[in-house]
Short mmCIF file of C-alpha atoms in Angstrom, two decimals:
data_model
loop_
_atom_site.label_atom_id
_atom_site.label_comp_id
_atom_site.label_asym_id
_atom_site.label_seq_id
_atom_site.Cartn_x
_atom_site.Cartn_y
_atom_site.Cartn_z
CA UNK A 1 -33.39 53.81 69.19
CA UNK A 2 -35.30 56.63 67.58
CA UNK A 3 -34.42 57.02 63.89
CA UNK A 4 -33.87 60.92 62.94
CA UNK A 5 -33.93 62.36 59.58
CA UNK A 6 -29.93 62.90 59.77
CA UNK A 7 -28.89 59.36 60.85
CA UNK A 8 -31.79 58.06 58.49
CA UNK A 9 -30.20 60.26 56.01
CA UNK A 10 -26.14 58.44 56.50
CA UNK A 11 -27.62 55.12 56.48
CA UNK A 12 -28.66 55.23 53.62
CA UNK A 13 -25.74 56.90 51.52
CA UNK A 14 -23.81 54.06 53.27
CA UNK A 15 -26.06 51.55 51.75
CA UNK A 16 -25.85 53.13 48.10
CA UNK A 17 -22.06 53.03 48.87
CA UNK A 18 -21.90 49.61 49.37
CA UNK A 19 -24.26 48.32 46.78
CA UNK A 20 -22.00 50.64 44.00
CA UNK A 21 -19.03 49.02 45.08
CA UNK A 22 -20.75 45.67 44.79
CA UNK A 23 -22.07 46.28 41.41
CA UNK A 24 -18.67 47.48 40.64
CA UNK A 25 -16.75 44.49 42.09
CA UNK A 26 -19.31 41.80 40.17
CA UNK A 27 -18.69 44.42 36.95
CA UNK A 28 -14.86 43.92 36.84
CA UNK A 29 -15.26 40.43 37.38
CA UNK A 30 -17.40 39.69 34.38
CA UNK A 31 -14.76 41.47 32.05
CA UNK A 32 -12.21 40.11 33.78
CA UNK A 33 -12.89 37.16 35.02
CA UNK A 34 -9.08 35.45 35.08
CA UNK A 35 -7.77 38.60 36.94
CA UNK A 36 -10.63 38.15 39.71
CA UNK A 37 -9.94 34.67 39.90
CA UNK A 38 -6.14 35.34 40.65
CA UNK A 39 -6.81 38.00 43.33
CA UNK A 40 -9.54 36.07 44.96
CA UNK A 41 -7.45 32.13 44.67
CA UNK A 42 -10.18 30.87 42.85
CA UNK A 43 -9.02 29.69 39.28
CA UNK A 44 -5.94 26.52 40.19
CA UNK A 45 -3.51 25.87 38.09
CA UNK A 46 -5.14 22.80 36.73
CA UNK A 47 -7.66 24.56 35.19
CA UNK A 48 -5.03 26.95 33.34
CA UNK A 49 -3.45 24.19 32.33
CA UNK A 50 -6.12 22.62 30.95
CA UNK A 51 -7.38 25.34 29.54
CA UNK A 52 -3.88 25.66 27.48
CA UNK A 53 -3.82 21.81 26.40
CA UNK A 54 -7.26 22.39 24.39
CA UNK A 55 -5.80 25.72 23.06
CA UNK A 56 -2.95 23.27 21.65
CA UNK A 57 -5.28 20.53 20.58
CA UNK A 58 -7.20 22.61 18.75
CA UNK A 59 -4.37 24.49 16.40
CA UNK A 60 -2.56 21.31 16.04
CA UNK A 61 -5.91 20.22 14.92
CA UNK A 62 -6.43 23.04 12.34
CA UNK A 63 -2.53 22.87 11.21
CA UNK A 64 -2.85 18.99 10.07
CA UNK A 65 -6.13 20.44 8.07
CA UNK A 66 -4.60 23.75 6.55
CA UNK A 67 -0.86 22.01 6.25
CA UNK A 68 -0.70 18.12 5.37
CA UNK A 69 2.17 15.77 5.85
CA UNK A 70 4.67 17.30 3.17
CA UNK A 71 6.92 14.26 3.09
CA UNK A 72 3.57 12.36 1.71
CA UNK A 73 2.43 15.31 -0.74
CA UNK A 74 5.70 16.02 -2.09
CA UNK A 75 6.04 12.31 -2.69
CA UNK A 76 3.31 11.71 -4.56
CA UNK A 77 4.09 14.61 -5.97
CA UNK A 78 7.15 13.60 -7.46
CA UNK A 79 6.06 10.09 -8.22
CA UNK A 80 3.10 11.68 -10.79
CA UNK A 81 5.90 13.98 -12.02
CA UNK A 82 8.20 11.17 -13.04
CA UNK A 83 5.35 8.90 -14.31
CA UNK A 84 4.06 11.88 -16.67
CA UNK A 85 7.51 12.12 -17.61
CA UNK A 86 7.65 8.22 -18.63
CA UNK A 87 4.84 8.87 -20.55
CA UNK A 88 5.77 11.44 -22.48
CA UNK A 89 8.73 10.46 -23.14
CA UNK A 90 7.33 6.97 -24.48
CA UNK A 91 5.11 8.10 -26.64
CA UNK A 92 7.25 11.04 -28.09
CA UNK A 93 9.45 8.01 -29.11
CA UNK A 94 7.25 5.26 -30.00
CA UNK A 95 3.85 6.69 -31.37
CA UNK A 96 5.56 7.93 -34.77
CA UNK A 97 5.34 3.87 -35.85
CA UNK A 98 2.25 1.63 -35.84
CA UNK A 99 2.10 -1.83 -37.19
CA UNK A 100 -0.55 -3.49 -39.26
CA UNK A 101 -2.50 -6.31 -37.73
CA UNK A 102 -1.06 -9.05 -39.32
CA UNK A 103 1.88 -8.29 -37.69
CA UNK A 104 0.41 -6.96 -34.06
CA UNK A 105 -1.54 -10.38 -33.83
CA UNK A 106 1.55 -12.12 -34.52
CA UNK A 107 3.45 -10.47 -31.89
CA UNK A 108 0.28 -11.14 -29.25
CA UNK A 109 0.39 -14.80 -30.46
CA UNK A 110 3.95 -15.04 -29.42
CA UNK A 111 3.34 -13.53 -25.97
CA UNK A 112 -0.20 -14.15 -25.39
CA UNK A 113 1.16 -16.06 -22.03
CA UNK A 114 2.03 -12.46 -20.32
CA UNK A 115 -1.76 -11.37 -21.15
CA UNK A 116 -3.09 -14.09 -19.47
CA UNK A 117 -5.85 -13.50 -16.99
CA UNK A 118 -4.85 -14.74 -13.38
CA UNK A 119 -5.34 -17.98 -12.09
CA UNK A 120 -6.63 -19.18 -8.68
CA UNK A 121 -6.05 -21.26 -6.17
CA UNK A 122 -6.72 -22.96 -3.37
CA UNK A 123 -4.05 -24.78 -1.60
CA UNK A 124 -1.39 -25.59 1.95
CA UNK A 125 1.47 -24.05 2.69
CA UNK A 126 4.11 -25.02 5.44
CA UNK A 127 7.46 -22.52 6.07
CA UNK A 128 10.73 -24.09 7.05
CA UNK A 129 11.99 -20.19 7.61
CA UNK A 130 15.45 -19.31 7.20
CA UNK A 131 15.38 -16.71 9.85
CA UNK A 132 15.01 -20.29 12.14
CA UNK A 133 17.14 -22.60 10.42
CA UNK A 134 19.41 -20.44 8.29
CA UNK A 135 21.27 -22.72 5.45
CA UNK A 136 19.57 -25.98 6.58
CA UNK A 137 15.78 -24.51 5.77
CA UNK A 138 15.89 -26.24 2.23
CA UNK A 139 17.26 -29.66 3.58
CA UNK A 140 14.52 -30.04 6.60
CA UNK A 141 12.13 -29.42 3.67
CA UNK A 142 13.56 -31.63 1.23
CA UNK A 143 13.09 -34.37 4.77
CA UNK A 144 9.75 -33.60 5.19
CA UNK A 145 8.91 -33.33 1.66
CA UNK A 146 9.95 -37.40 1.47
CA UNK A 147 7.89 -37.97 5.15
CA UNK A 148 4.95 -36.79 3.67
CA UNK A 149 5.12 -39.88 1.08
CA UNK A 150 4.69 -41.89 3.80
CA UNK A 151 1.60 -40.43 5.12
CA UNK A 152 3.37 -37.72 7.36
CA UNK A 153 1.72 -34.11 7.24
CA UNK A 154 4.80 -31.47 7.07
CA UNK A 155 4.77 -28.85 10.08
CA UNK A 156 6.75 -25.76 9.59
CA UNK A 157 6.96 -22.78 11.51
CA UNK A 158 5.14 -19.69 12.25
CA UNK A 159 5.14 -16.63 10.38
CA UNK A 160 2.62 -14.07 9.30
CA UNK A 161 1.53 -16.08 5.93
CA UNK A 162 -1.98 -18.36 6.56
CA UNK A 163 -1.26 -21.87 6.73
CA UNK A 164 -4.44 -22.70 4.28
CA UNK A 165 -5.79 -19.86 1.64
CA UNK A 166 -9.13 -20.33 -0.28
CA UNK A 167 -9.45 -18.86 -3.64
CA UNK A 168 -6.37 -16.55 -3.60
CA UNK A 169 -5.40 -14.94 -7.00
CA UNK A 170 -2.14 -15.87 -8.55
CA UNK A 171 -1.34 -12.16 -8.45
CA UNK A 172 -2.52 -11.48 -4.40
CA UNK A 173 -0.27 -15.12 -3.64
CA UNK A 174 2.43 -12.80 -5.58
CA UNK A 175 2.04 -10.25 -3.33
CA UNK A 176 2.01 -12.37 -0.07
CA UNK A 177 5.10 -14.54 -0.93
CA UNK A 178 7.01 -12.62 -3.81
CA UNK A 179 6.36 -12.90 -7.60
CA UNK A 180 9.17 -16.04 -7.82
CA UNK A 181 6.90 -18.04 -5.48
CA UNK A 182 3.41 -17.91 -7.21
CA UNK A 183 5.06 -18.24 -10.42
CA UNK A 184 6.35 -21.80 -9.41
CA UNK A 185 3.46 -23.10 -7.72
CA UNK A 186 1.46 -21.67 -10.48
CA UNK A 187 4.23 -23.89 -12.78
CA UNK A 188 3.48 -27.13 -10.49
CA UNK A 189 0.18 -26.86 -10.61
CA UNK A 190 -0.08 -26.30 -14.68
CA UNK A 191 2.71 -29.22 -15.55
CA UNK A 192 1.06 -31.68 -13.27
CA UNK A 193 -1.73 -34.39 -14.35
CA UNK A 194 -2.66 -34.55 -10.64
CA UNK A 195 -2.40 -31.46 -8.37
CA UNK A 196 0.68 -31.22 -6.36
CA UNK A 197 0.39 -32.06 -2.32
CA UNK A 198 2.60 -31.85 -1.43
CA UNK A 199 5.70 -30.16 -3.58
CA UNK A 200 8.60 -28.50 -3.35
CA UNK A 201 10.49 -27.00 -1.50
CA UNK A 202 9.85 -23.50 -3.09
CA UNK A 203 11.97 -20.67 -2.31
CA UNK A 204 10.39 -17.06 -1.12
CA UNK A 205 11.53 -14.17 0.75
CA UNK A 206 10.48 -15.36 3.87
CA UNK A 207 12.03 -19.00 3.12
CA UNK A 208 12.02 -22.17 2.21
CA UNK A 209 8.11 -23.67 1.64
CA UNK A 210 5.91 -27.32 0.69
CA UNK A 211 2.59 -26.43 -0.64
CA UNK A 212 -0.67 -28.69 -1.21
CA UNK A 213 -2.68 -27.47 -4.55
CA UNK A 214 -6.28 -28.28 -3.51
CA UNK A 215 -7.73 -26.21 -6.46
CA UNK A 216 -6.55 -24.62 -9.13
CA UNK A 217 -8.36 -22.62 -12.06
CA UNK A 218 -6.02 -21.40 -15.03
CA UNK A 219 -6.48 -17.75 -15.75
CA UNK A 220 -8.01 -17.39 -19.91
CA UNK A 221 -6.06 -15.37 -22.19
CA UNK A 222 -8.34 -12.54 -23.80
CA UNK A 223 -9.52 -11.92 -27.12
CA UNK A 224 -6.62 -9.71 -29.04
CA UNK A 225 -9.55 -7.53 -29.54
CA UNK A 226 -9.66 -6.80 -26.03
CA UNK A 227 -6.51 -5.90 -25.33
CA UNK A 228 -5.58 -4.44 -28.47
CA UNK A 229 -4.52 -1.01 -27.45
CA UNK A 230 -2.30 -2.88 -24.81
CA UNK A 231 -0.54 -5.13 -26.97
CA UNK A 232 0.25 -2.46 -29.09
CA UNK A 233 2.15 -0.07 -26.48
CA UNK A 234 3.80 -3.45 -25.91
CA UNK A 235 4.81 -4.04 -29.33
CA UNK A 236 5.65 -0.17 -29.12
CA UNK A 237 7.86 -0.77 -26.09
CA UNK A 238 9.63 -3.76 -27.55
CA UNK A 239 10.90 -2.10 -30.86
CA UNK A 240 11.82 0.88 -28.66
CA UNK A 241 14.05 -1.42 -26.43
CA UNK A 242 15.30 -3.35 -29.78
CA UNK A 243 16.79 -0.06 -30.89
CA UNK A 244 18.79 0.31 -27.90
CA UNK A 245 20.76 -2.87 -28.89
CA UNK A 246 24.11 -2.07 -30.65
CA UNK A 247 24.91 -5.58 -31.61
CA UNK A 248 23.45 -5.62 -34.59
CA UNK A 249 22.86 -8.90 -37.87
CA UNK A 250 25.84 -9.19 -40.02
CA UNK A 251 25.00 -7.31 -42.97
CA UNK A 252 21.90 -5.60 -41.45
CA UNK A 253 21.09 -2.23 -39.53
CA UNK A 254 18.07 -3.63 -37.85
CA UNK A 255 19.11 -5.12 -34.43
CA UNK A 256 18.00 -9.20 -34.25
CA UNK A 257 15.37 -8.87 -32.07
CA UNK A 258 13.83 -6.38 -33.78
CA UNK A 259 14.13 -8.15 -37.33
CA UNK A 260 12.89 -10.94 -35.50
CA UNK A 261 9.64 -9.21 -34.74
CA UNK A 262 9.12 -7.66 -38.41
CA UNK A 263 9.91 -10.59 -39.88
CA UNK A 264 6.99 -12.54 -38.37
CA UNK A 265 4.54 -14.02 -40.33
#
């Protein structure tokens, strides 16, 4: 077929034709690339989807930066507000009235035992738990308390305490079994020649319990010097309290306790 200037001439605005609307077509779907999708079936749902579960992650993301947990900061919050407020208060009452040595050494003397560094230990412990045996946890103890004279090692049940703990301050054993508890194995292990294995029964929050003192170190008591300033908030604190008292000495307007403390040698 011979080519003439006309038909050459059509063919090619055809051509130009199509390639604008082709340019225009790939144009359109650059800018708008989810509407071109749509029309054409190319972008699923899944990928929407998607695309709006990252959208979410990312401003629950930037919420938990810009807004913490409220319940937590208005907590703490309000616990620093009321300790402030103890303090404050404390020393609006107490700081008008310091003692002299004499009688601040005195007073540390008489309770040097509460300043008392904190001891550690090493030693067993077996749980008869009342959870398990309700009323009857102290008498199984008692039983195997008097077994274990006779060469039989006491087996307890299972709870989340360790059955053997190296080294453990008086004050962490506080925290794992309740003040009550360390306090009277601390006792045991202080009022006995010969470490106690095994004693008991000892009572705690999560029962009824034997122990075996392997090791024990008493805590010092410090200088006064270094814990001066702390003895004398204390001494602070306990005239404060002795004010409170309304039952006062016959004859006197200072209440007993207090006399007792100014009275000291």
């Amino acid at each position: 077929m011979i080519m003439t200037p006309r038909l050459f001439l059509t063919a090619s605005v055809f051509c130009l034709l199509a390639m604008y609307l082709g340019s225009r077509s790939v144009i359109e779907t650059i800018n708008n690339p989810r509407d071109a999708w749509d029309t054409k079936g190319i972008a699923p749902e899944k990928v929407r989807v998607l695309q709006r579960t990252i959208e979410t992650s990312l401003l629950a993301q930037q919420e938990a930066r810009l807004f913490p947990d409220t319940v937590d900061v208005e907590g703490q919050q309000t616990a620093d507000s009321l300790e402030m407020r103890l303090v404050t208060a404390t020393r609006s009452i107490t700081t008008q009235e310091t003692p002299n040595e004499k009688t601040l050494r005195a007073f540390f003397t008489r309770h040097q035992e509460a300043y008392r560094e904190a001891a550690v230990l090493t030693l067993k412990q077996v749980l008869y738990s009342s959870a398990v045996h309700g009323g009857s946890a102290t008498e199984i103890a008692r039983n195997a308390l008097a077994a274990s004279a006779q060469g039989v090692v006491p087996e307890g049940d299972q709870s989340s305490l360790q059955d053997h703990y190296t080294e453990i301050s008086s004050i962490a054993l506080g925290h794992l079994m309740g003040e009550p508890a360390a306090e009277a194995i601390v006792h045991l292990a202080r009022q006995n020649n010969q470490l106690p294995c095994w004693a008991g029964p000892l009572r705690s929050s999560y029962g009824v319990h034997l122990v075996c003192v392997e090791h024990f170190t008493l805590g010092s008591v410090p200088a006064f010097e270094d814990v001066q300033l702390q003895v004398l908030n204390d001494w602070r604190y306990a005239i404060t309290q002795d004010r409170s008292i309304e039952t006062l000495q016959p004859g006197s307007n200072i209440p007993a306790k207090r006399q007792a403390i100014q009275s000291a040698p």
